[in-house]
PDB file of C-alpha atoms in Angstrom:
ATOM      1  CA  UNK S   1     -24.748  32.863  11.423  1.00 40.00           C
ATOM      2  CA  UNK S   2     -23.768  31.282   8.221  1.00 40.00           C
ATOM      3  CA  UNK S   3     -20.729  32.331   6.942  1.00 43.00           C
ATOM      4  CA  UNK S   4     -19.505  32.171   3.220  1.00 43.00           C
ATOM      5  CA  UNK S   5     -16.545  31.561   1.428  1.00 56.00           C
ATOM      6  CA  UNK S   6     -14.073  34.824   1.712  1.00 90.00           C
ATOM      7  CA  UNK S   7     -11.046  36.125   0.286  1.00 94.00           C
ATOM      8  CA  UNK S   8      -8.750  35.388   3.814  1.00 97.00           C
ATOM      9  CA  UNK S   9     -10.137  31.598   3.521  1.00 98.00           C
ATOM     10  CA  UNK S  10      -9.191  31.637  -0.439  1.00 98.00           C
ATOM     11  CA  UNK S  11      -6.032  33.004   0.650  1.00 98.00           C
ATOM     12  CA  UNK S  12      -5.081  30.746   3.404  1.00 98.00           C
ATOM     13  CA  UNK S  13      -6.193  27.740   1.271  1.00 98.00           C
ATOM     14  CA  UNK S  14      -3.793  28.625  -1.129  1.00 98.00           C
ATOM     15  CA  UNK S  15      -0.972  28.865   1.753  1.00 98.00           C
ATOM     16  CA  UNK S  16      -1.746  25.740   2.732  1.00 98.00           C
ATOM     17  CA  UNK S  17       0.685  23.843   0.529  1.00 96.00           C
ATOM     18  CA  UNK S  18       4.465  23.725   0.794  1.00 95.00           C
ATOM     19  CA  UNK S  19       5.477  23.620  -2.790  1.00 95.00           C
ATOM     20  CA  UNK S  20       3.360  27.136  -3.773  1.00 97.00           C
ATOM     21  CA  UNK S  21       4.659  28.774  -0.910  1.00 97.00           C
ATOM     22  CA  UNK S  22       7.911  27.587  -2.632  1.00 96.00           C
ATOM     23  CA  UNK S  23       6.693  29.052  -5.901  1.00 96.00           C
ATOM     24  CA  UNK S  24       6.041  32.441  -4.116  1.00 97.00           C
ATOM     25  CA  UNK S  25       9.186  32.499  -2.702  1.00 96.00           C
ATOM     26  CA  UNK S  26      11.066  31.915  -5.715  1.00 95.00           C
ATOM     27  CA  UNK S  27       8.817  34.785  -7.601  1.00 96.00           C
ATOM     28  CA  UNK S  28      10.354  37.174  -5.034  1.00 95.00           C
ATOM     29  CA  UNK S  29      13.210  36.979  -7.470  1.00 94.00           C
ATOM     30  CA  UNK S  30      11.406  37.648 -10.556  1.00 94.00           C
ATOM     31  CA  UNK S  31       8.442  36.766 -12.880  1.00 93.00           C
ATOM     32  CA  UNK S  32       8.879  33.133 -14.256  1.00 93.00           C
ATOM     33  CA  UNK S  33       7.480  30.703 -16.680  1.00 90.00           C
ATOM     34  CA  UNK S  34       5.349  27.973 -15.805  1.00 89.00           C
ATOM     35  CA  UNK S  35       8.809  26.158 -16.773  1.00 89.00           C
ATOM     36  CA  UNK S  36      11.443  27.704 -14.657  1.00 91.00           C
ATOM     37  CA  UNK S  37       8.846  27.382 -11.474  1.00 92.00           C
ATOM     38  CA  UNK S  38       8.725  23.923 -12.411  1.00 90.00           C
ATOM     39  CA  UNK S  39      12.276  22.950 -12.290  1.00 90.00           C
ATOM     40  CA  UNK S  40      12.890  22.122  -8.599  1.00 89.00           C
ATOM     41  CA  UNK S  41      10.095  20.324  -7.927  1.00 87.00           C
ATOM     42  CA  UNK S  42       9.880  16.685  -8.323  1.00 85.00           C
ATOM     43  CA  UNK S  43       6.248  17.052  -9.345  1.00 85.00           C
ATOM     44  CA  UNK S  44       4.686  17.865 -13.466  1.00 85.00           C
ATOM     45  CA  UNK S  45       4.362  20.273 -15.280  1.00 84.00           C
ATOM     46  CA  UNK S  46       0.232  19.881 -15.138  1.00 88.00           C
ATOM     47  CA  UNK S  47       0.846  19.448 -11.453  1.00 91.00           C
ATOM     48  CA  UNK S  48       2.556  23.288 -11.521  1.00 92.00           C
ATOM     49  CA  UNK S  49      -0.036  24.672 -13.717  1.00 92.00           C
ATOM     50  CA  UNK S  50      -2.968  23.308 -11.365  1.00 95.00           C
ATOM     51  CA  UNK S  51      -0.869  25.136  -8.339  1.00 96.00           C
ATOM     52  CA  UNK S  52      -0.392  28.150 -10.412  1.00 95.00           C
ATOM     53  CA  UNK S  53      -4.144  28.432 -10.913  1.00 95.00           C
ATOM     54  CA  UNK S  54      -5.508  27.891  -7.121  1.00 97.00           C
ATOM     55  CA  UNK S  55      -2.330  30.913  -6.445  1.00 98.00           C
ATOM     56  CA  UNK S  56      -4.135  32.802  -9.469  1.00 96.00           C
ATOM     57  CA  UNK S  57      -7.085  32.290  -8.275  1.00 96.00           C
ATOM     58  CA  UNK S  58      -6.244  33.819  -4.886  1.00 97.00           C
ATOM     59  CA  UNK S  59      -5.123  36.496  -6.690  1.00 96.00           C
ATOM     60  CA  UNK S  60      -1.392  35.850  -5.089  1.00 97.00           C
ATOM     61  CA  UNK S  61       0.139  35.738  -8.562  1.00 97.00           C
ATOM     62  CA  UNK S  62      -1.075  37.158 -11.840  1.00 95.00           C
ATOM     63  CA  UNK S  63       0.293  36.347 -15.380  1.00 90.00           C
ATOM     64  CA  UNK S  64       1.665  38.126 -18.274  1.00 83.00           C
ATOM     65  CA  UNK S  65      -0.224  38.213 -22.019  1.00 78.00           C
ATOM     66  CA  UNK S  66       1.891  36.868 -23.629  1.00 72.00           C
ATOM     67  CA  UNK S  67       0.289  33.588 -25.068  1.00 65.00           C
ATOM     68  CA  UNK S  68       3.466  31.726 -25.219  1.00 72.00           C
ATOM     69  CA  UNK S  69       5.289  32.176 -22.301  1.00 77.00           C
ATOM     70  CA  UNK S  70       2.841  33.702 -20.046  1.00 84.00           C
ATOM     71  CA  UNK S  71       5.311  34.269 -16.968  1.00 91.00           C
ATOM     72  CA  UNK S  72       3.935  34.435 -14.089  1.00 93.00           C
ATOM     73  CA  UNK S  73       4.415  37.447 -11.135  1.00 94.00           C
ATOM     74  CA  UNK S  74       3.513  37.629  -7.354  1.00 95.00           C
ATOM     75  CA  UNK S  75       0.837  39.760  -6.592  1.00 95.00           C
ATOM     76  CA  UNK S  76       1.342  40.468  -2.369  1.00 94.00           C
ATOM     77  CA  UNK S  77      -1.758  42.340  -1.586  1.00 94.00           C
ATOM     78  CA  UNK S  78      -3.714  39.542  -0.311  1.00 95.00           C
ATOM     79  CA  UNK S  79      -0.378  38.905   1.732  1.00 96.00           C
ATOM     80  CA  UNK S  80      -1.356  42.117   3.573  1.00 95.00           C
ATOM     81  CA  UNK S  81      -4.369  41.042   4.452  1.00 95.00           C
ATOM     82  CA  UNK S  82      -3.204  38.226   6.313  1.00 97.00           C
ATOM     83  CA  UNK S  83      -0.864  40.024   8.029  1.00 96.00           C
ATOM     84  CA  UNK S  84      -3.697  42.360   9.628  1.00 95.00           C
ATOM     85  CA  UNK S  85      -5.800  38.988  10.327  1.00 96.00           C
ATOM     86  CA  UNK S  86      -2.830  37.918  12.036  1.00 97.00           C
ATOM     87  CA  UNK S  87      -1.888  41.128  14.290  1.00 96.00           C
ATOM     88  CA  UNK S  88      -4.765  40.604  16.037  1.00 94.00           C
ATOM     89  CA  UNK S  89      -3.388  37.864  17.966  1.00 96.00           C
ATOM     90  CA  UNK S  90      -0.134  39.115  18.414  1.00 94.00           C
ATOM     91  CA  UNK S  91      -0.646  40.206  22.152  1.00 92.00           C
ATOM     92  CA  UNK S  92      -1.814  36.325  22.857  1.00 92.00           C
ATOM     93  CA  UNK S  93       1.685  34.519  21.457  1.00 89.00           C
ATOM     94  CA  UNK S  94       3.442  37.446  23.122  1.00 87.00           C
ATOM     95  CA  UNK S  95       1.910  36.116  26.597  1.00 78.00           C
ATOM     96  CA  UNK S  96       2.547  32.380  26.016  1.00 67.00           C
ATOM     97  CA  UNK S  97       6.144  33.230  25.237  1.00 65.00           C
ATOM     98  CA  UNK S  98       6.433  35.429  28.506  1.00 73.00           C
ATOM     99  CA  UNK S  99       4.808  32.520  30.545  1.00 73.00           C
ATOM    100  CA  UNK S 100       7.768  30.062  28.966  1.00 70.00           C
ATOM    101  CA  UNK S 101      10.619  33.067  29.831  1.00 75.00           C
ATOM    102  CA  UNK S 102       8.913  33.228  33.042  1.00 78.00           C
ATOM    103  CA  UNK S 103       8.853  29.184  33.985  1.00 75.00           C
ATOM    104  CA  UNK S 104      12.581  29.463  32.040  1.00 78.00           C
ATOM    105  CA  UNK S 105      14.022  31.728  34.538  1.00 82.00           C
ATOM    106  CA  UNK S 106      11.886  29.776  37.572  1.00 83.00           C
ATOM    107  CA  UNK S 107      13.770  27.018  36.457  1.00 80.00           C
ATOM    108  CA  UNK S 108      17.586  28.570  36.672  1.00 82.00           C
ATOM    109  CA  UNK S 109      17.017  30.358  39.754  1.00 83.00           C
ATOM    110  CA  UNK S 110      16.369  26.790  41.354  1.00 81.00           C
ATOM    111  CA  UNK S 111      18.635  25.388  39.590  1.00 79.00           C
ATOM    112  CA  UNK S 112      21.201  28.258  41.517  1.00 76.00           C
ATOM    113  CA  UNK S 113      19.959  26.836  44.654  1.00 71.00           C
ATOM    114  CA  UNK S 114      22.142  24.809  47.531  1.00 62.00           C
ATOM    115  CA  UNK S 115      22.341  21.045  46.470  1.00 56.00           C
ATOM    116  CA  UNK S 116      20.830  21.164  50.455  1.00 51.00           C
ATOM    117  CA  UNK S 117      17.305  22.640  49.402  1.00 48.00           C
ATOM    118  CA  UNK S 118      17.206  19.617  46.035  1.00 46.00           C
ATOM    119  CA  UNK S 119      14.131  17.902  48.520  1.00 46.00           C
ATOM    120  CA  UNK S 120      11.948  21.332  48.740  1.00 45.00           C
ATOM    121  CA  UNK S 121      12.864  21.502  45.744  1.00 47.00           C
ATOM    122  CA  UNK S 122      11.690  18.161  43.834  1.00 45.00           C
ATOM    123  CA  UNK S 123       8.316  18.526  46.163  1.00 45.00           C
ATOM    124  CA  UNK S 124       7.800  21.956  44.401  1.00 46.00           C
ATOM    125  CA  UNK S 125       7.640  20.858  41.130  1.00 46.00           C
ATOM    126  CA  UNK S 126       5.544  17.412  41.529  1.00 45.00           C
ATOM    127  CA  UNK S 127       2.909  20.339  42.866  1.00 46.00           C
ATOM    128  CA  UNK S 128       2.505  21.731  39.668  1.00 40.00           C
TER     129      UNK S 128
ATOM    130  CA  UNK L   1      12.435  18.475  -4.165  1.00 40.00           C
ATOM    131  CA  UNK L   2       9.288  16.861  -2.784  1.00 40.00           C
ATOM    132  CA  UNK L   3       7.821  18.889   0.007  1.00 43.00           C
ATOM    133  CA  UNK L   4       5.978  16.799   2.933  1.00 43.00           C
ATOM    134  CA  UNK L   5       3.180  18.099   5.385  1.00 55.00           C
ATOM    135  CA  UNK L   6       4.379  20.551   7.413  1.00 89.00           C
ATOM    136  CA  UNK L   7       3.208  22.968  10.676  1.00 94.00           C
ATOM    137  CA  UNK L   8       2.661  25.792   8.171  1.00 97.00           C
ATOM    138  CA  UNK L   9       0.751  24.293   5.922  1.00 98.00           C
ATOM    139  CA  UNK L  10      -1.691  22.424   8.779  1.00 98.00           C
ATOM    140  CA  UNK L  11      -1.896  26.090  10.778  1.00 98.00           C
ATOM    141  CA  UNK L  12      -3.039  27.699   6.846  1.00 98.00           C
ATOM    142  CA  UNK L  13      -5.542  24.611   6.084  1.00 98.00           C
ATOM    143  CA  UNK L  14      -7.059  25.406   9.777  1.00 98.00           C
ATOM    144  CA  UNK L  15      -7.340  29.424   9.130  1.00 98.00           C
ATOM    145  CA  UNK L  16      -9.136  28.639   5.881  1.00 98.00           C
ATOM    146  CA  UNK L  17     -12.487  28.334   6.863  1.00 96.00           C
ATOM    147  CA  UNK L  18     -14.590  31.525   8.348  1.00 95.00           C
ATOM    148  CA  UNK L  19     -15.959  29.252  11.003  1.00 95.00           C
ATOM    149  CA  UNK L  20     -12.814  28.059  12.508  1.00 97.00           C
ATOM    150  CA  UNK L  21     -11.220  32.083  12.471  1.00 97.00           C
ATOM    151  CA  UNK L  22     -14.782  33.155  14.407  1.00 96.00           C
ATOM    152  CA  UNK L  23     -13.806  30.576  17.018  1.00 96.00           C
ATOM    153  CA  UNK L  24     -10.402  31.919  17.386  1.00 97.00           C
ATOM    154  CA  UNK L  25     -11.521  35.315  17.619  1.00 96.00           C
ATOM    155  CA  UNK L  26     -14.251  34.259  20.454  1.00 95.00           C
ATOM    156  CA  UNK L  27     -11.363  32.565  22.373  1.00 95.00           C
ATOM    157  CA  UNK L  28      -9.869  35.507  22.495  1.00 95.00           C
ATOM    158  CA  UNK L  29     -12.432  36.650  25.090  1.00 94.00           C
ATOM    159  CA  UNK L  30     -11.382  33.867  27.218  1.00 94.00           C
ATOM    160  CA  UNK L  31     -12.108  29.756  27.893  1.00 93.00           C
ATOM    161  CA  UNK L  32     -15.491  28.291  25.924  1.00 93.00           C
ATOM    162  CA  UNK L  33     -17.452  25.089  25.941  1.00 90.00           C
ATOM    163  CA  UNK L  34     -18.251  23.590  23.156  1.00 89.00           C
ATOM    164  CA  UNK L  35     -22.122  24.501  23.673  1.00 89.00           C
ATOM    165  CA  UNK L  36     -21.090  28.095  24.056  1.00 91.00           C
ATOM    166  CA  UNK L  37     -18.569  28.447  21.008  1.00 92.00           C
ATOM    167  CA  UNK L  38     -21.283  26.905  18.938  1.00 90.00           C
ATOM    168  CA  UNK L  39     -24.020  29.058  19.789  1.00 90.00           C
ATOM    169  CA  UNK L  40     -23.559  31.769  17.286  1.00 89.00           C
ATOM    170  CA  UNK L  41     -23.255  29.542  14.603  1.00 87.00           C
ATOM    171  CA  UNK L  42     -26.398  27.624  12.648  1.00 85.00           C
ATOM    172  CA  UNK L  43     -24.443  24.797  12.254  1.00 85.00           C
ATOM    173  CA  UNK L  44     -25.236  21.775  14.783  1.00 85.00           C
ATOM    174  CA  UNK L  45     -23.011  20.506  17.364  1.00 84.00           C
ATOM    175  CA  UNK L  46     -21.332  17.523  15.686  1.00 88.00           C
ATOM    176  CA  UNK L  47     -19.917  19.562  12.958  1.00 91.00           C
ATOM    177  CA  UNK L  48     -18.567  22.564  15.524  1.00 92.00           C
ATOM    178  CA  UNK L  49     -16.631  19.314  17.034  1.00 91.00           C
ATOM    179  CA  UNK L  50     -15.078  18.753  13.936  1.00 95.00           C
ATOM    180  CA  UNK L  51     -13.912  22.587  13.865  1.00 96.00           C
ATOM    181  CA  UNK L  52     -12.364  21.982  17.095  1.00 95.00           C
ATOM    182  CA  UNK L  53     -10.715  19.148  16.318  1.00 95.00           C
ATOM    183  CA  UNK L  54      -9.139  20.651  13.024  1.00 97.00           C
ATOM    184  CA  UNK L  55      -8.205  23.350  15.329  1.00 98.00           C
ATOM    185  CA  UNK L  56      -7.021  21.795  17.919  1.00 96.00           C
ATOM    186  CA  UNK L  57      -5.100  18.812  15.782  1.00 96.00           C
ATOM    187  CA  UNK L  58      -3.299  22.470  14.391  1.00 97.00           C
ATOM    188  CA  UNK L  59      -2.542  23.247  18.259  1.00 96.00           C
ATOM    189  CA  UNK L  60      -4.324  26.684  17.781  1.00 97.00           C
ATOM    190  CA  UNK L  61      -6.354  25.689  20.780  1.00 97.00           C
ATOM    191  CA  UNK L  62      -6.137  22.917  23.471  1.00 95.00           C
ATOM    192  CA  UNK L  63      -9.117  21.642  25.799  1.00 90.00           C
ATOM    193  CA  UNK L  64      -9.341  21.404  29.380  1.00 83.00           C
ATOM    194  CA  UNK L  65      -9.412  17.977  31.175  1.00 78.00           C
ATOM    195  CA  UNK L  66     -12.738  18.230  32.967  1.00 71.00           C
ATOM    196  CA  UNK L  67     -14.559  15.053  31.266  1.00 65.00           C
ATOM    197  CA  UNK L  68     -17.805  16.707  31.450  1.00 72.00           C
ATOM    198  CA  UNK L  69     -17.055  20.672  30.169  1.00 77.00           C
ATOM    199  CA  UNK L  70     -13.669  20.018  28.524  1.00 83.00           C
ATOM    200  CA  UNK L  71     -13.239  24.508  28.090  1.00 91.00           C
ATOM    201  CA  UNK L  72     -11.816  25.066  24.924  1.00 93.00           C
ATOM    202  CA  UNK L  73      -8.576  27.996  25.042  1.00 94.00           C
ATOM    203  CA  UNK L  74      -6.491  29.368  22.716  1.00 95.00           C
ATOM    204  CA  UNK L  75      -3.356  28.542  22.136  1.00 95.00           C
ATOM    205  CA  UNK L  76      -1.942  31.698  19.486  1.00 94.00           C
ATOM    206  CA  UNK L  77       1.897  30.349  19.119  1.00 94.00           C
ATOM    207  CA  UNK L  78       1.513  28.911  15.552  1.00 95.00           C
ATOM    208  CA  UNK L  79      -0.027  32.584  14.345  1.00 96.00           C
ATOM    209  CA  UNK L  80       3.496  33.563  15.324  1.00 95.00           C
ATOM    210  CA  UNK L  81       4.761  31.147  12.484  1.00 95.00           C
ATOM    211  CA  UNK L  82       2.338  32.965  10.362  1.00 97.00           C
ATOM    212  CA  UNK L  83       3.076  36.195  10.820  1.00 96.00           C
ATOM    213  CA  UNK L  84       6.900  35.828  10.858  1.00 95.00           C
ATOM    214  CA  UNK L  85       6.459  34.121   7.429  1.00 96.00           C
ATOM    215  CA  UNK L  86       3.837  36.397   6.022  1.00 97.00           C
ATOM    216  CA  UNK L  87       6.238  39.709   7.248  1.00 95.00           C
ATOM    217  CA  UNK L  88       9.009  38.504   4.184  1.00 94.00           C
ATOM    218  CA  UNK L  89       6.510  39.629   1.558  1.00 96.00           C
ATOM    219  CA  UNK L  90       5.760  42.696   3.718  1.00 94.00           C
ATOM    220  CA  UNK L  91       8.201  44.862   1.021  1.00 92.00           C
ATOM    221  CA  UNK L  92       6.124  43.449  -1.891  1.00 92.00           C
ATOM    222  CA  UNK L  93       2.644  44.368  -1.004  1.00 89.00           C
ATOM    223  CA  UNK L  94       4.373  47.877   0.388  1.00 87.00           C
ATOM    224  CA  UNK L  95       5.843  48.106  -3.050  1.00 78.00           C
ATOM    225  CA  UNK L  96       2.540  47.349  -4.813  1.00 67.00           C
ATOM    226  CA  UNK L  97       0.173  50.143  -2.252  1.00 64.00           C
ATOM    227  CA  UNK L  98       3.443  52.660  -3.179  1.00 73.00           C
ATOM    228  CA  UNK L  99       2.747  51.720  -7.296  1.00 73.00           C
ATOM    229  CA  UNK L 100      -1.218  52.560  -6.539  1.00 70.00           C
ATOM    230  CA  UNK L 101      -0.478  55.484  -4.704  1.00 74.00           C
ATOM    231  CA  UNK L 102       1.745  56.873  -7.249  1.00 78.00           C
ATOM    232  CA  UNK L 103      -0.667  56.290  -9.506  1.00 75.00           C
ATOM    233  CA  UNK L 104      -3.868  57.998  -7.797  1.00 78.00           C
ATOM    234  CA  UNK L 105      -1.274  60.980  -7.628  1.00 82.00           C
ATOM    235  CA  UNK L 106      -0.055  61.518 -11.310  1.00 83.00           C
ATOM    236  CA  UNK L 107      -4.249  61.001 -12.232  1.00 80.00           C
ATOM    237  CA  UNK L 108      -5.125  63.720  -9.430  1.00 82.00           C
ATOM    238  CA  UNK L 109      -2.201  66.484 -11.002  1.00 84.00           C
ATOM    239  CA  UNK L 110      -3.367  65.647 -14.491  1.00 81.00           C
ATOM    240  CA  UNK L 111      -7.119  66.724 -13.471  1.00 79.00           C
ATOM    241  CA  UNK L 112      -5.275  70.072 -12.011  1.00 76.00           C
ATOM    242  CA  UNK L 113      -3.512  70.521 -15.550  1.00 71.00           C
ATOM    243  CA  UNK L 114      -6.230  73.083 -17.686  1.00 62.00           C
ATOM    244  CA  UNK L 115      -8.609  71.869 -20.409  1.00 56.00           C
ATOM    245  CA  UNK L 116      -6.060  72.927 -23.444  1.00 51.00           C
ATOM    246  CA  UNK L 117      -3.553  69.909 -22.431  1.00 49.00           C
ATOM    247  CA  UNK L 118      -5.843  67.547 -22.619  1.00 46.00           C
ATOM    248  CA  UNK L 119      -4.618  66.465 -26.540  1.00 46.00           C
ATOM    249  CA  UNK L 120      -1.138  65.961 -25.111  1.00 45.00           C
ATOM    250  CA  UNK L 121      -2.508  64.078 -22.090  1.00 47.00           C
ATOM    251  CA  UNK L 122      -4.308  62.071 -24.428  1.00 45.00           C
ATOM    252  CA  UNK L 123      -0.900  60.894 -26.579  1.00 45.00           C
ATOM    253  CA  UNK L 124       1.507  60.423 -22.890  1.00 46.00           C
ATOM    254  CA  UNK L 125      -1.390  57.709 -21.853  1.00 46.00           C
ATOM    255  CA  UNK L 126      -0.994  55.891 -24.689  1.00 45.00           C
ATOM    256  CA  UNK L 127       2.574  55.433 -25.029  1.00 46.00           C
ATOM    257  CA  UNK L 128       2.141  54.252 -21.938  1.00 40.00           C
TER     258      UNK L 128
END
């Protein structure tokens, strides 16, 4: 079974870097110019534009006609496709988080305990 | 504002590969071996390895201790990270299925609308 290159693995490729997740965030504002996205990053303008095409590309922004200023927009569909990738495993971080409440509230009740029972106690846990 | 490497971005560089996903979702029937996770896949051994290690260096799955079978599990907390950050853009990609749907409705009434309109139809979709 071979598989080939998908939308979800364009999509998550293009998640996979801090400063467009940055430039998605800030287009929940607003469209913007290639300019205003670049302002708070410490990174150039070619750097932005190179970002702004793998996001394009993933088809997580889209841009206007205009040939001047060409401002930029998010584009959230393929957004919703990770979320239903992601759904799928909801049921498996719910059970490692009620494992952690579980050993959490192991923990208090023995730490509610008489100071008498600390022995039992210590031998309990080296069990583990 | 430089951005460094962060849990995020390893957890999106991991999901971005078909391969890697189809060993997530075969976790999700329980432990593997290596031998068995490979299987479906015509790729050899040595490069399913390297899957696992991407995965596992992105704590989506950790391996047993057993020297000889080391089971591979899976571990789902970072989708958690995923899906809390995806669920912010959950209004945009609503907003963008409400556009379309609006959309498929104003084209179905103006195919209801009789023959003799159609001049006038004509003239409102081009101001548009």
């Amino acid at each position: 079974m071979q598989l080939q290159e998908d939308s979800l693995s364009t999509t998550f490729a293009a998640l996979a870097d801090p400063t467009r997740r940055a430039i998605l965030a800030r287009l929940t504002r607003g469209p913007a110019t290639v300019t205003e996205l670049a302002a708070p990053f410490a990174i150039s303008g070619p750097a932005v534009s190179k970002h702004l095409r793998v996001l394009e590309n993933a088809r997580l922004i889209a841009r206007g006609r205009e040939a001047q200023w060409r401002p930029c927009h998010l584009e959230a569909a393929p957004l919703r496709e990770v979320a239903d990738w992601t759904a799928q495993y909801r049921r498996f971080w719910e059970k490692s988080f009620d494992r952690l409440d579980t050993y959490l509230k192991e923990l208090q009740a023995k730490r509610r305990e008489p100071v008498g029972k600390e022995k039992g106690h210590a031998r309990a846990r080296k069990q583990r």
